[in-house]
Amino acid sequence: MPDSQAATPAAPVPNRVRLDETDRLLLRELMADARIPNNVLASKAGIAPSTCLGRVRALREAGVIKGFHASVDLEALGLLVYALISVRVNLQARNKMLAIGQRLRSLPNVQSVFLLAGDQDFLMHVACGTPKELRDFIAVHLASDPAIANTQTNLVFDHLTPGD
């Protein structure tokens, strides 16, 4: 007998915002420099500053632009050791995945956390001052957590970003 949930219609997908080439150009420029003055942004897009301001406002209201953030040089803060840590959660804790992810994100030195499909459940980007600090982070916050089955740590030698 078929699963009754299989016959349940999928939830409707929200309308997607239609972007033209000018919108895409505005987004690329803002992603490269969120502090670009409106008149310079308008000039790069070949549109009037008032049109540019209206388009950026519309992109914000549509949720395409979620916010503007500072890009911080972690090395300037003394954080010289970067790692990507894969985390596998115990079977008994799988019903608490969102809470575990939020807890991981709140730990010191964590830059970001991704919830994954596949062999691992989370991927964490961590920045520490020294290898010992990274080792202590793993021992204190991950290895001692009963919800975590195992971790795998990969050191990051370089982070290549668009525009590098």
PDB file of N, CA and C in Angstrom, residues 33-85:
ATOM      1  N   ASP A  33      31.488  45.294  -3.200  1.00  0.00           N
ATOM      2  CA  ASP A  33      31.687  46.449  -2.319  1.00  0.00           C
ATOM      3  C   ASP A  33      30.321  46.991  -1.919  1.00  0.00           C
ATOM      4  N   ALA A  34      29.848  46.588  -0.758  1.00  0.00           N
ATOM      5  CA  ALA A  34      28.520  47.014  -0.302  1.00  0.00           C
ATOM      6  C   ALA A  34      28.465  48.495   0.033  1.00  0.00           C
ATOM      7  N   ARG A  35      29.625  49.143   0.132  1.00  0.00           N
ATOM      8  CA  ARG A  35      29.660  50.564   0.471  1.00  0.00           C
ATOM      9  C   ARG A  35      29.821  51.453  -0.757  1.00  0.00           C
ATOM     10  N   ILE A  36      29.688  50.891  -1.930  1.00  0.00           N
ATOM     11  CA  ILE A  36      29.833  51.676  -3.151  1.00  0.00           C
ATOM     12  C   ILE A  36      28.783  52.793  -3.160  1.00  0.00           C
ATOM     13  N   PRO A  37      29.191  54.021  -3.444  1.00  0.00           N
ATOM     14  CA  PRO A  37      28.210  55.107  -3.491  1.00  0.00           C
ATOM     15  C   PRO A  37      27.186  54.872  -4.605  1.00  0.00           C
ATOM     16  N   ASN A  38      25.961  55.293  -4.362  1.00  0.00           N
ATOM     17  CA  ASN A  38      24.875  55.071  -5.316  1.00  0.00           C
ATOM     18  C   ASN A  38      25.204  55.647  -6.688  1.00  0.00           C
ATOM     19  N   ASN A  39      25.807  56.851  -6.744  1.00  0.00           N
ATOM     20  CA  ASN A  39      26.096  57.449  -8.051  1.00  0.00           C
ATOM     21  C   ASN A  39      27.142  56.641  -8.818  1.00  0.00           C
ATOM     22  N   VAL A  40      28.101  56.052  -8.129  1.00  0.00           N
ATOM     23  CA  VAL A  40      29.106  55.212  -8.790  1.00  0.00           C
ATOM     24  C   VAL A  40      28.455  53.914  -9.254  1.00  0.00           C
ATOM     25  N   LEU A  41      27.623  53.331  -8.415  1.00  0.00           N
ATOM     26  CA  LEU A  41      26.901  52.108  -8.777  1.00  0.00           C
ATOM     27  C   LEU A  41      26.022  52.358 -10.002  1.00  0.00           C
ATOM     28  N   ALA A  42      25.307  53.477 -10.000  1.00  0.00           N
ATOM     29  CA  ALA A  42      24.447  53.833 -11.140  1.00  0.00           C
ATOM     30  C   ALA A  42      25.268  53.982 -12.410  1.00  0.00           C
ATOM     31  N   SER A  43      26.413  54.622 -12.300  1.00  0.00           N
ATOM     32  CA  SER A  43      27.281  54.823 -13.464  1.00  0.00           C
ATOM     33  C   SER A  43      27.759  53.480 -14.022  1.00  0.00           C
ATOM     34  N   LYS A  44      28.152  52.568 -13.149  1.00  0.00           N
ATOM     35  CA  LYS A  44      28.606  51.242 -13.595  1.00  0.00           C
ATOM     36  C   LYS A  44      27.485  50.481 -14.292  1.00  0.00           C
ATOM     37  N   ALA A  45      26.254  50.699 -13.842  1.00  0.00           N
ATOM     38  CA  ALA A  45      25.103  49.999 -14.430  1.00  0.00           C
ATOM     39  C   ALA A  45      24.547  50.740 -15.641  1.00  0.00           C
ATOM     40  N   GLY A  46      24.994  51.972 -15.861  1.00  0.00           N
ATOM     41  CA  GLY A  46      24.499  52.753 -16.996  1.00  0.00           C
ATOM     42  C   GLY A  46      23.065  53.233 -16.817  1.00  0.00           C
ATOM     43  N   ILE A  47      22.699  53.523 -15.559  1.00  0.00           N
ATOM     44  CA  ILE A  47      21.348  53.999 -15.262  1.00  0.00           C
ATOM     45  C   ILE A  47      21.435  55.263 -14.402  1.00  0.00           C
ATOM     46  N   ALA A  48      20.335  55.972 -14.301  1.00  0.00           N
ATOM     47  CA  ALA A  48      20.286  57.190 -13.491  1.00  0.00           C
ATOM     48  C   ALA A  48      20.388  56.827 -12.001  1.00  0.00           C
ATOM     49  N   PRO A  49      20.997  57.691 -11.188  1.00  0.00           N
ATOM     50  CA  PRO A  49      21.092  57.411  -9.749  1.00  0.00           C
ATOM     51  C   PRO A  49      19.734  57.160  -9.089  1.00  0.00           C
ATOM     52  N   SER A  50      18.697  57.884  -9.492  1.00  0.00           N
ATOM     53  CA  SER A  50      17.372  57.658  -8.891  1.00  0.00           C
ATOM     54  C   SER A  50      16.839  56.274  -9.264  1.00  0.00           C
ATOM     55  N   THR A  51      17.083  55.859 -10.497  1.00  0.00           N
ATOM     56  CA  THR A  51      16.667  54.514 -10.939  1.00  0.00           C
ATOM     57  C   THR A  51      17.435  53.456 -10.157  1.00  0.00           C
ATOM     58  N   CYS A  52      18.726  53.690  -9.974  1.00  0.00           N
ATOM     59  CA  CYS A  52      19.578  52.750  -9.237  1.00  0.00           C
ATOM     60  C   CYS A  52      19.076  52.602  -7.798  1.00  0.00           C
ATOM     61  N   LEU A  53      18.805  53.727  -7.164  1.00  0.00           N
ATOM     62  CA  LEU A  53      18.310  53.704  -5.789  1.00  0.00           C
ATOM     63  C   LEU A  53      17.001  52.918  -5.692  1.00  0.00           C
ATOM     64  N   GLY A  54      16.111  53.134  -6.653  1.00  0.00           N
ATOM     65  CA  GLY A  54      14.834  52.419  -6.682  1.00  0.00           C
ATOM     66  C   GLY A  54      15.012  50.930  -6.890  1.00  0.00           C
ATOM     67  N   ARG A  55      15.937  50.551  -7.774  1.00  0.00           N
ATOM     68  CA  ARG A  55      16.178  49.122  -8.032  1.00  0.00           C
ATOM     69  C   ARG A  55      16.765  48.430  -6.804  1.00  0.00           C
ATOM     70  N   VAL A  56      17.734  49.080  -6.162  1.00  0.00           N
ATOM     71  CA  VAL A  56      18.336  48.487  -4.965  1.00  0.00           C
ATOM     72  C   VAL A  56      17.286  48.370  -3.861  1.00  0.00           C
ATOM     73  N   ARG A  57      16.456  49.373  -3.701  1.00  0.00           N
ATOM     74  CA  ARG A  57      15.378  49.320  -2.708  1.00  0.00           C
ATOM     75  C   ARG A  57      14.426  48.164  -3.033  1.00  0.00           C
ATOM     76  N   ALA A  58      14.071  48.005  -4.304  1.00  0.00           N
ATOM     77  CA  ALA A  58      13.168  46.911  -4.702  1.00  0.00           C
ATOM     78  C   ALA A  58      13.810  45.549  -4.433  1.00  0.00           C
ATOM     79  N   LEU A  59      15.114  45.425  -4.657  1.00  0.00           N
ATOM     80  CA  LEU A  59      15.816  44.170  -4.384  1.00  0.00           C
ATOM     81  C   LEU A  59      15.825  43.866  -2.881  1.00  0.00           C
ATOM     82  N   ARG A  60      15.945  44.899  -2.061  1.00  0.00           N
ATOM     83  CA  ARG A  60      15.883  44.707  -0.607  1.00  0.00           C
ATOM     84  C   ARG A  60      14.481  44.291  -0.182  1.00  0.00           C
ATOM     85  N   GLU A  61      13.462  44.990  -0.692  1.00  0.00           N
ATOM     86  CA  GLU A  61      12.078  44.688  -0.318  1.00  0.00           C
ATOM     87  C   GLU A  61      11.652  43.298  -0.775  1.00  0.00           C
ATOM     88  N   ALA A  62      12.209  42.830  -1.900  1.00  0.00           N
ATOM     89  CA  ALA A  62      11.895  41.494  -2.399  1.00  0.00           C
ATOM     90  C   ALA A  62      12.665  40.406  -1.650  1.00  0.00           C
ATOM     91  N   GLY A  63      13.587  40.815  -0.794  1.00  0.00           N
ATOM     92  CA  GLY A  63      14.364  39.844  -0.033  1.00  0.00           C
ATOM     93  C   GLY A  63      15.570  39.311  -0.765  1.00  0.00           C
ATOM     94  N   VAL A  64      15.867  39.849  -1.942  1.00  0.00           N
ATOM     95  CA  VAL A  64      17.052  39.409  -2.674  1.00  0.00           C
ATOM     96  C   VAL A  64      18.302  39.897  -1.945  1.00  0.00           C
ATOM     97  N   ILE A  65      18.308  41.146  -1.529  1.00  0.00           N
ATOM     98  CA  ILE A  65      19.383  41.677  -0.695  1.00  0.00           C
ATOM     99  C   ILE A  65      18.901  41.559   0.743  1.00  0.00           C
ATOM    100  N   LYS A  66      19.587  40.719   1.509  1.00  0.00           N
ATOM    101  CA  LYS A  66      19.174  40.462   2.888  1.00  0.00           C
ATOM    102  C   LYS A  66      19.830  41.406   3.875  1.00  0.00           C
ATOM    103  N   GLY A  67      20.921  42.026   3.501  1.00  0.00           N
ATOM    104  CA  GLY A  67      21.613  42.929   4.412  1.00  0.00           C
ATOM    105  C   GLY A  67      22.968  43.288   3.855  1.00  0.00           C
ATOM    106  N   PHE A  68      23.658  44.142   4.558  1.00  0.00           N
ATOM    107  CA  PHE A  68      24.992  44.572   4.192  1.00  0.00           C
ATOM    108  C   PHE A  68      25.899  44.253   5.366  1.00  0.00           C
ATOM    109  N   HIS A  69      27.059  43.672   5.072  1.00  0.00           N
ATOM    110  CA  HIS A  69      27.918  43.167   6.132  1.00  0.00           C
ATOM    111  C   HIS A  69      29.349  43.658   5.956  1.00  0.00           C
ATOM    112  N   ALA A  70      30.058  43.734   7.061  1.00  0.00           N
ATOM    113  CA  ALA A  70      31.476  44.066   7.025  1.00  0.00           C
ATOM    114  C   ALA A  70      32.274  42.790   6.780  1.00  0.00           C
ATOM    115  N   SER A  71      33.244  42.871   5.910  1.00  0.00           N
ATOM    116  CA  SER A  71      34.168  41.770   5.679  1.00  0.00           C
ATOM    117  C   SER A  71      35.385  42.017   6.574  1.00  0.00           C
ATOM    118  N   VAL A  72      35.603  41.147   7.544  1.00  0.00           N
ATOM    119  CA  VAL A  72      36.637  41.353   8.544  1.00  0.00           C
ATOM    120  C   VAL A  72      37.859  40.508   8.211  1.00  0.00           C
ATOM    121  N   ASP A  73      39.038  41.103   8.315  1.00  0.00           N
ATOM    122  CA  ASP A  73      40.303  40.388   8.123  1.00  0.00           C
ATOM    123  C   ASP A  73      40.599  39.630   9.407  1.00  0.00           C
ATOM    124  N   LEU A  74      40.360  38.321   9.410  1.00  0.00           N
ATOM    125  CA  LEU A  74      40.539  37.513  10.616  1.00  0.00           C
ATOM    126  C   LEU A  74      41.983  37.506  11.086  1.00  0.00           C
ATOM    127  N   GLU A  75      42.931  37.576  10.155  1.00  0.00           N
ATOM    128  CA  GLU A  75      44.340  37.602  10.530  1.00  0.00           C
ATOM    129  C   GLU A  75      44.666  38.858  11.335  1.00  0.00           C
ATOM    130  N   ALA A  76      44.024  39.973  10.996  1.00  0.00           N
ATOM    131  CA  ALA A  76      44.244  41.219  11.739  1.00  0.00           C
ATOM    132  C   ALA A  76      43.769  41.078  13.182  1.00  0.00           C
ATOM    133  N   LEU A  77      42.873  40.143  13.431  1.00  0.00           N
ATOM    134  CA  LEU A  77      42.387  39.870  14.789  1.00  0.00           C
ATOM    135  C   LEU A  77      43.214  38.803  15.493  1.00  0.00           C
ATOM    136  N   GLY A  78      44.249  38.314  14.816  1.00  0.00           N
ATOM    137  CA  GLY A  78      45.095  37.276  15.403  1.00  0.00           C
ATOM    138  C   GLY A  78      44.575  35.875  15.191  1.00  0.00           C
ATOM    139  N   LEU A  79      43.582  35.719  14.338  1.00  0.00           N
ATOM    140  CA  LEU A  79      43.031  34.393  14.039  1.00  0.00           C
ATOM    141  C   LEU A  79      43.718  33.880  12.781  1.00  0.00           C
ATOM    142  N   LEU A  80      44.763  33.070  12.966  1.00  0.00           N
ATOM    143  CA  LEU A  80      45.641  32.667  11.877  1.00  0.00           C
ATOM    144  C   LEU A  80      45.441  31.235  11.404  1.00  0.00           C
ATOM    145  N   VAL A  81      44.702  30.433  12.171  1.00  0.00           N
ATOM    146  CA  VAL A  81      44.502  29.021  11.853  1.00  0.00           C
ATOM    147  C   VAL A  81      43.033  28.807  11.529  1.00  0.00           C
ATOM    148  N   TYR A  82      42.762  28.360  10.292  1.00  0.00           N
ATOM    149  CA  TYR A  82      41.389  28.132   9.843  1.00  0.00           C
ATOM    150  C   TYR A  82      41.180  26.645   9.613  1.00  0.00           C
ATOM    151  N   ALA A  83      39.982  26.188   9.914  1.00  0.00           N
ATOM    152  CA  ALA A  83      39.655  24.785   9.697  1.00  0.00           C
ATOM    153  C   ALA A  83      38.208  24.652   9.248  1.00  0.00           C
ATOM    154  N   LEU A  84      37.968  23.620   8.472  1.00  0.00           N
ATOM    155  CA  LEU A  84      36.617  23.178   8.138  1.00  0.00           C
ATOM    156  C   LEU A  84      36.435  21.860   8.876  1.00  0.00           C
ATOM    157  N   ILE A  85      35.462  21.828   9.750  1.00  0.00           N
ATOM    158  CA  ILE A  85      35.243  20.658  10.595  1.00  0.00           C
ATOM    159  C   ILE A  85      33.905  20.031  10.223  1.00  0.00           C
TER     160      ILE A  85
END
